[in-house]
Amino acid sequence: MRTLIILMLLAVLVMAATCYESHESMESHEYLHPFINRQRANDFIQADTRLEAISRERIRKRIKSPQERQREICEDYYPCEQYAFHHGYAAAYRHYFGRRRTK
């Protein structure tokens, strides 16, 4: 019975120590105003630069570099992919596909 009381007191002390609310999380005053107005939002996000970035990303997705195309070809062929894990994709592509001759 005595050990049960001691264990309960110890549990209460551990709970009080871990559930202590520090005021460090309240140093920021953002919790008072979580939303900002449109003018302030536009200060750091410009619409036209965002559209330019989207169009550049679309172009980048359409035009792939030769290394990226070789890597995708190598990833589709399991032995080449396994070889690439040990020696790199460039060496694996040369090993499996580099000796091919196009007619």
Tab-separated table of N, CA and C in Angstrom:
chain	number	residue	atom	x	y	z
A	1	MET	N	0.819	-1.183	0.000
A	1	MET	CA	0.000	0.000	0.000
A	1	MET	C	0.869	1.255	0.000
A	2	ARG	N	1.943	1.188	0.772
A	2	ARG	CA	2.837	2.335	0.866
A	2	ARG	C	3.535	2.582	-0.469
A	3	THR	N	3.931	1.522	-1.173
A	3	THR	CA	4.599	1.693	-2.471
A	3	THR	C	3.622	2.221	-3.517
A	4	LEU	N	2.350	1.869	-3.388
A	4	LEU	CA	1.342	2.375	-4.309
A	4	LEU	C	1.190	3.887	-4.169
A	5	ILE	N	1.186	4.363	-2.934
A	5	ILE	CA	1.076	5.809	-2.694
A	5	ILE	C	2.316	6.520	-3.231
A	6	ILE	N	3.481	5.953	-3.037
A	6	ILE	CA	4.729	6.555	-3.525
A	6	ILE	C	4.734	6.586	-5.056
A	7	LEU	N	4.295	5.501	-5.687
A	7	LEU	CA	4.228	5.469	-7.143
A	7	LEU	C	3.229	6.474	-7.691
A	8	MET	N	2.086	6.651	-7.000
A	8	MET	CA	1.099	7.632	-7.439
A	8	MET	C	1.639	9.048	-7.310
A	9	LEU	N	2.328	9.346	-6.247
A	9	LEU	CA	2.938	10.668	-6.087
A	9	LEU	C	4.005	10.913	-7.151
A	10	LEU	N	4.784	9.891	-7.424
A	10	LEU	CA	5.803	10.011	-8.463
A	10	LEU	C	5.163	10.246	-9.830
A	11	ALA	N	4.069	9.554	-10.116
A	11	ALA	CA	3.361	9.745	-11.385
A	11	ALA	C	2.796	11.158	-11.491
A	12	VAL	N	2.266	11.680	-10.399
A	12	VAL	CA	1.736	13.050	-10.403
A	12	VAL	C	2.870	14.040	-10.639
A	13	LEU	N	4.009	13.837	-10.024
A	13	LEU	CA	5.159	14.728	-10.235
A	13	LEU	C	5.660	14.685	-11.677
A	14	VAL	N	5.720	13.496	-12.265
A	14	VAL	CA	6.149	13.363	-13.665
A	14	VAL	C	5.148	14.049	-14.582
A	15	MET	N	3.864	13.875	-14.308
A	15	MET	CA	2.839	14.513	-15.130
A	15	MET	C	2.924	16.032	-15.019
A	16	ALA	N	3.137	16.542	-13.820
A	16	ALA	CA	3.232	17.989	-13.636
A	16	ALA	C	4.479	18.539	-14.336
A	17	ALA	N	5.565	17.791	-14.330
A	17	ALA	CA	6.800	18.255	-14.970
A	17	ALA	C	6.693	18.240	-16.491
A	18	THR	N	5.996	17.255	-17.050
A	18	THR	CA	5.911	17.169	-18.510
A	18	THR	C	4.788	18.012	-19.081
A	19	CYS	N	3.800	18.352	-18.300
A	19	CYS	CA	2.665	19.133	-18.803
A	19	CYS	C	2.825	20.620	-18.529
A	20	TYR	N	3.980	21.057	-18.116
A	20	TYR	CA	4.212	22.470	-17.843
A	20	TYR	C	4.160	23.258	-19.134
A	21	GLU	N	3.371	24.328	-19.157
A	21	GLU	CA	3.244	25.157	-20.354
A	21	GLU	C	4.222	26.319	-20.234
A	22	SER	N	5.202	26.312	-21.115
A	22	SER	CA	6.147	27.420	-21.102
A	22	SER	C	5.585	28.561	-21.934
A	23	HIS	N	6.057	29.734	-21.688
A	23	HIS	CA	5.588	30.896	-22.435
A	23	HIS	C	6.440	31.154	-23.670
A	24	GLU	N	7.386	30.260	-23.960
A	24	GLU	CA	8.215	30.426	-25.146
A	24	GLU	C	7.392	30.330	-26.419
A	25	SER	N	6.373	29.469	-26.411
A	25	SER	CA	5.556	29.330	-27.604
A	25	SER	C	4.664	30.542	-27.810
A	26	MET	N	4.500	31.349	-26.800
A	26	MET	CA	3.647	32.522	-26.917
A	26	MET	C	4.447	33.798	-27.150
A	27	GLU	N	5.762	33.680	-27.357
A	27	GLU	CA	6.567	34.864	-27.628
A	27	GLU	C	6.166	35.508	-28.939
A	28	SER	N	5.795	34.696	-29.901
A	28	SER	CA	5.355	35.206	-31.175
A	28	SER	C	3.916	35.695	-31.034
A	29	HIS	N	3.650	36.844	-31.598
A	29	HIS	CA	2.302	37.385	-31.495
A	29	HIS	C	1.437	36.975	-32.672
A	30	GLU	N	1.888	35.966	-33.431
A	30	GLU	CA	1.111	35.495	-34.563
A	30	GLU	C	-0.170	34.801	-34.119
A	31	TYR	N	-0.197	34.310	-32.910
A	31	TYR	CA	-1.394	33.624	-32.465
A	31	TYR	C	-2.562	34.597	-32.297
A	32	LEU	N	-2.285	35.891	-32.196
A	32	LEU	CA	-3.361	36.861	-32.097
A	32	LEU	C	-4.029	37.110	-33.448
A	33	HIS	N	-3.208	37.144	-34.526
A	33	HIS	CA	-3.720	37.408	-35.874
A	33	HIS	C	-3.178	36.344	-36.825
A	34	PRO	N	-3.832	35.194	-36.908
A	34	PRO	CA	-3.288	34.122	-37.751
A	34	PRO	C	-3.435	34.382	-39.245
A	35	PHE	N	-4.328	35.283	-39.665
A	35	PHE	CA	-4.540	35.543	-41.080
A	35	PHE	C	-4.030	36.929	-41.421
A	36	ILE	N	-3.520	37.080	-42.637
A	36	ILE	CA	-3.049	38.387	-43.077
A	36	ILE	C	-3.918	38.871	-44.226
A	37	ASN	N	-3.899	40.172	-44.453
A	37	ASN	CA	-4.742	40.704	-45.517
A	37	ASN	C	-4.067	40.523	-46.876
A	38	ARG	N	-4.795	40.795	-47.945
A	38	ARG	CA	-4.294	40.539	-49.295
A	38	ARG	C	-3.100	41.410	-49.651
A	39	GLN	N	-3.111	42.659	-49.240
A	39	GLN	CA	-1.995	43.548	-49.573
A	39	GLN	C	-0.689	43.060	-48.947
A	40	ARG	N	-0.767	42.629	-47.734
A	40	ARG	CA	0.442	42.136	-47.070
A	40	ARG	C	0.895	40.804	-47.676
A	41	ALA	N	-0.048	39.972	-48.101
A	41	ALA	CA	0.296	38.700	-48.731
A	41	ALA	C	1.007	38.944	-50.054
A	42	ASN	N	0.595	39.949	-50.792
A	42	ASN	CA	1.223	40.251	-52.075
A	42	ASN	C	2.612	40.850	-51.923
A	43	ASP	N	2.986	41.261	-50.725
A	43	ASP	CA	4.334	41.794	-50.526
A	43	ASP	C	5.406	40.743	-50.765
A	44	PHE	N	5.130	39.499	-50.436
A	44	PHE	CA	6.157	38.475	-50.598
A	44	PHE	C	5.814	37.413	-51.634
A	45	ILE	N	4.628	37.438	-52.224
A	45	ILE	CA	4.291	36.524	-53.308
A	45	ILE	C	3.741	37.351	-54.459
A	46	GLN	N	4.473	37.411	-55.536
A	46	GLN	CA	4.035	38.153	-56.708
A	46	GLN	C	3.398	37.193	-57.698
A	47	ALA	N	2.266	37.580	-58.253
A	47	ALA	CA	1.517	36.695	-59.143
A	47	ALA	C	2.268	36.423	-60.440
A	48	ASP	N	2.844	37.466	-61.080
A	48	ASP	CA	3.464	37.229	-62.380
A	48	ASP	C	4.735	36.416	-62.281
A	49	THR	N	5.512	36.566	-61.229
A	49	THR	CA	6.708	35.731	-61.101
A	49	THR	C	6.318	34.281	-60.851
A	50	ARG	N	5.209	34.089	-60.181
A	50	ARG	CA	4.738	32.740	-59.936
A	50	ARG	C	4.315	32.089	-61.254
A	51	LEU	N	3.663	32.865	-62.126
A	51	LEU	CA	3.258	32.331	-63.420
A	51	LEU	C	4.479	32.026	-64.293
A	52	GLU	N	5.494	32.870	-64.215
A	52	GLU	CA	6.726	32.604	-64.964
A	52	GLU	C	7.378	31.317	-64.474
A	53	ALA	N	7.395	31.117	-63.182
A	53	ALA	CA	7.994	29.904	-62.631
A	53	ALA	C	7.231	28.660	-63.073
A	54	ILE	N	5.914	28.757	-63.130
A	54	ILE	CA	5.108	27.615	-63.571
A	54	ILE	C	5.394	27.299	-65.028
A	55	SER	N	5.481	28.340	-65.867
A	55	SER	CA	5.739	28.085	-67.288
A	55	SER	C	7.148	27.529	-67.492
A	56	ARG	N	8.118	28.034	-66.723
A	56	ARG	CA	9.482	27.487	-66.833
A	56	ARG	C	9.525	26.028	-66.401
A	57	GLU	N	8.765	25.683	-65.375
A	57	GLU	CA	8.721	24.295	-64.911
A	57	GLU	C	8.088	23.395	-65.959
A	58	ARG	N	7.058	23.872	-66.632
A	58	ARG	CA	6.439	23.074	-67.690
A	58	ARG	C	7.412	22.837	-68.838
A	59	ILE	N	8.152	23.871	-69.212
A	59	ILE	CA	9.137	23.710	-70.286
A	59	ILE	C	10.227	22.738	-69.852
A	60	ARG	N	10.666	22.855	-68.607
A	60	ARG	CA	11.714	21.985	-68.093
A	60	ARG	C	11.264	20.528	-68.083
A	61	LYS	N	9.972	20.291	-67.821
A	61	LYS	CA	9.469	18.919	-67.816
A	61	LYS	C	9.411	18.345	-69.223
A	62	ARG	N	9.143	19.203	-70.219
A	62	ARG	CA	9.059	18.717	-71.590
A	62	ARG	C	10.435	18.420	-72.168
A	63	ILE	N	11.406	19.257	-71.884
A	63	ILE	CA	12.747	19.099	-72.448
A	63	ILE	C	13.631	18.432	-71.396
A	64	LYS	N	13.998	17.205	-71.646
A	64	LYS	CA	14.830	16.476	-70.690
A	64	LYS	C	16.256	16.427	-71.197
A	65	SER	N	17.186	16.454	-70.266
A	65	SER	CA	18.590	16.366	-70.633
A	65	SER	C	18.911	14.934	-71.070
A	66	PRO	N	19.973	14.756	-71.848
A	66	PRO	CA	20.350	13.396	-72.265
A	66	PRO	C	20.641	12.472	-71.076
A	67	GLN	N	21.233	13.020	-70.027
A	67	GLN	CA	21.521	12.193	-68.848
A	67	GLN	C	20.232	11.710	-68.191
A	68	GLU	N	19.219	12.585	-68.157
A	68	GLU	CA	17.960	12.175	-67.549
A	68	GLU	C	17.268	11.101	-68.381
A	69	ARG	N	17.325	11.251	-69.704
A	69	ARG	CA	16.730	10.225	-70.571
A	69	ARG	C	17.460	8.890	-70.408
A	70	GLN	N	18.805	8.935	-70.322
A	70	GLN	CA	19.574	7.706	-70.133
A	70	GLN	C	19.230	7.060	-68.787
A	71	ARG	N	19.082	7.887	-67.769
A	71	ARG	CA	18.747	7.349	-66.454
A	71	ARG	C	17.373	6.681	-66.476
A	72	GLU	N	16.395	7.286	-67.141
A	72	GLU	CA	15.066	6.684	-67.211
A	72	GLU	C	15.094	5.367	-67.980
A	73	ILE	N	15.885	5.314	-69.048
A	73	ILE	CA	16.018	4.063	-69.805
A	73	ILE	C	16.632	2.991	-68.920
A	74	CYS	N	17.645	3.373	-68.151
A	74	CYS	CA	18.328	2.423	-67.272
A	74	CYS	C	17.404	1.976	-66.132
A	75	GLU	N	16.573	2.875	-65.625
A	75	GLU	CA	15.655	2.507	-64.545
A	75	GLU	C	14.601	1.511	-65.020
A	76	ASP	N	14.268	1.539	-66.292
A	76	ASP	CA	13.261	0.622	-66.822
A	76	ASP	C	13.802	-0.794	-67.019
A	77	TYR	N	15.115	-0.947	-67.055
A	77	TYR	CA	15.732	-2.254	-67.264
A	77	TYR	C	16.372	-2.686	-65.943
A	78	TYR	N	15.819	-3.717	-65.314
A	78	TYR	CA	16.208	-4.101	-63.949
A	78	TYR	C	17.705	-4.380	-63.778
A	79	PRO	N	18.362	-5.165	-64.655
A	79	PRO	CA	19.797	-5.384	-64.449
A	79	PRO	C	20.607	-4.083	-64.516
A	80	CYS	N	20.194	-3.181	-65.378
A	80	CYS	CA	20.891	-1.896	-65.474
A	80	CYS	C	20.718	-1.100	-64.179
A	81	GLU	N	19.521	-1.141	-63.622
A	81	GLU	CA	19.277	-0.420	-62.379
A	81	GLU	C	20.105	-0.984	-61.228
A	82	GLN	N	20.201	-2.302	-61.153
A	82	GLN	CA	21.010	-2.920	-60.108
A	82	GLN	C	22.495	-2.575	-60.268
A	83	TYR	N	22.955	-2.576	-61.505
A	83	TYR	CA	24.341	-2.193	-61.787
A	83	TYR	C	24.568	-0.729	-61.400
A	84	ALA	N	23.546	0.105	-61.628
A	84	ALA	CA	23.665	1.529	-61.317
A	84	ALA	C	23.773	1.779	-59.821
A	85	PHE	N	23.169	0.929	-59.004
A	85	PHE	CA	23.270	1.109	-57.566
A	85	PHE	C	24.712	0.983	-57.091
A	86	HIS	N	25.510	0.199	-57.794
A	86	HIS	CA	26.894	-0.012	-57.383
A	86	HIS	C	27.873	0.899	-58.116
A	87	HIS	N	27.579	1.222	-59.384
A	87	HIS	CA	28.560	1.932	-60.201
A	87	HIS	C	28.078	3.271	-60.722
A	88	GLY	N	26.827	3.621	-60.511
A	88	GLY	CA	26.286	4.881	-61.004
A	88	GLY	C	25.540	4.684	-62.310
A	89	TYR	N	24.627	5.616	-62.590
A	89	TYR	CA	23.772	5.471	-63.765
A	89	TYR	C	24.537	5.666	-65.069
A	90	ALA	N	25.514	6.555	-65.081
A	90	ALA	CA	26.263	6.776	-66.320
A	90	ALA	C	27.032	5.518	-66.719
A	91	ALA	N	27.696	4.890	-65.740
A	91	ALA	CA	28.447	3.666	-66.025
A	91	ALA	C	27.504	2.520	-66.398
A	92	ALA	N	26.361	2.449	-65.733
A	92	ALA	CA	25.402	1.389	-66.039
A	92	ALA	C	24.831	1.550	-67.438
A	93	TYR	N	24.527	2.768	-67.848
A	93	TYR	CA	23.996	2.991	-69.193
A	93	TYR	C	25.045	2.626	-70.242
A	94	ARG	N	26.298	3.025	-70.002
A	94	ARG	CA	27.372	2.660	-70.941
A	94	ARG	C	27.547	1.155	-71.005
A	95	HIS	N	27.438	0.484	-69.845
A	95	HIS	CA	27.641	-0.960	-69.797
A	95	HIS	C	26.558	-1.709	-70.568
A	96	TYR	N	25.279	-1.314	-70.395
A	96	TYR	CA	24.190	-2.054	-71.013
A	96	TYR	C	23.739	-1.506	-72.369
A	97	PHE	N	23.836	-0.207	-72.556
A	97	PHE	CA	23.288	0.378	-73.780
A	97	PHE	C	24.328	1.137	-74.616
A	98	GLY	N	25.503	1.326	-74.096
A	98	GLY	CA	26.501	2.131	-74.791
A	98	GLY	C	27.084	1.448	-76.024
A	99	ARG	N	27.078	0.135	-76.092
A	99	ARG	CA	27.693	-0.590	-77.206
A	99	ARG	C	26.740	-0.783	-78.378
A	100	ARG	N	25.501	-0.365	-78.205
A	100	ARG	CA	24.516	-0.533	-79.282
A	100	ARG	C	24.858	0.372	-80.451
A	101	ARG	N	24.620	-0.144	-81.617
A	101	ARG	CA	24.828	0.652	-82.835
A	101	ARG	C	23.490	0.828	-83.528
A	102	THR	N	23.214	2.033	-83.900
A	102	THR	CA	21.971	2.278	-84.625
A	102	THR	C	22.240	2.171	-86.109
A	103	LYS	N	21.325	1.533	-86.841
A	103	LYS	CA	21.514	1.326	-88.269
A	103	LYS	C	20.738	2.326	-89.064
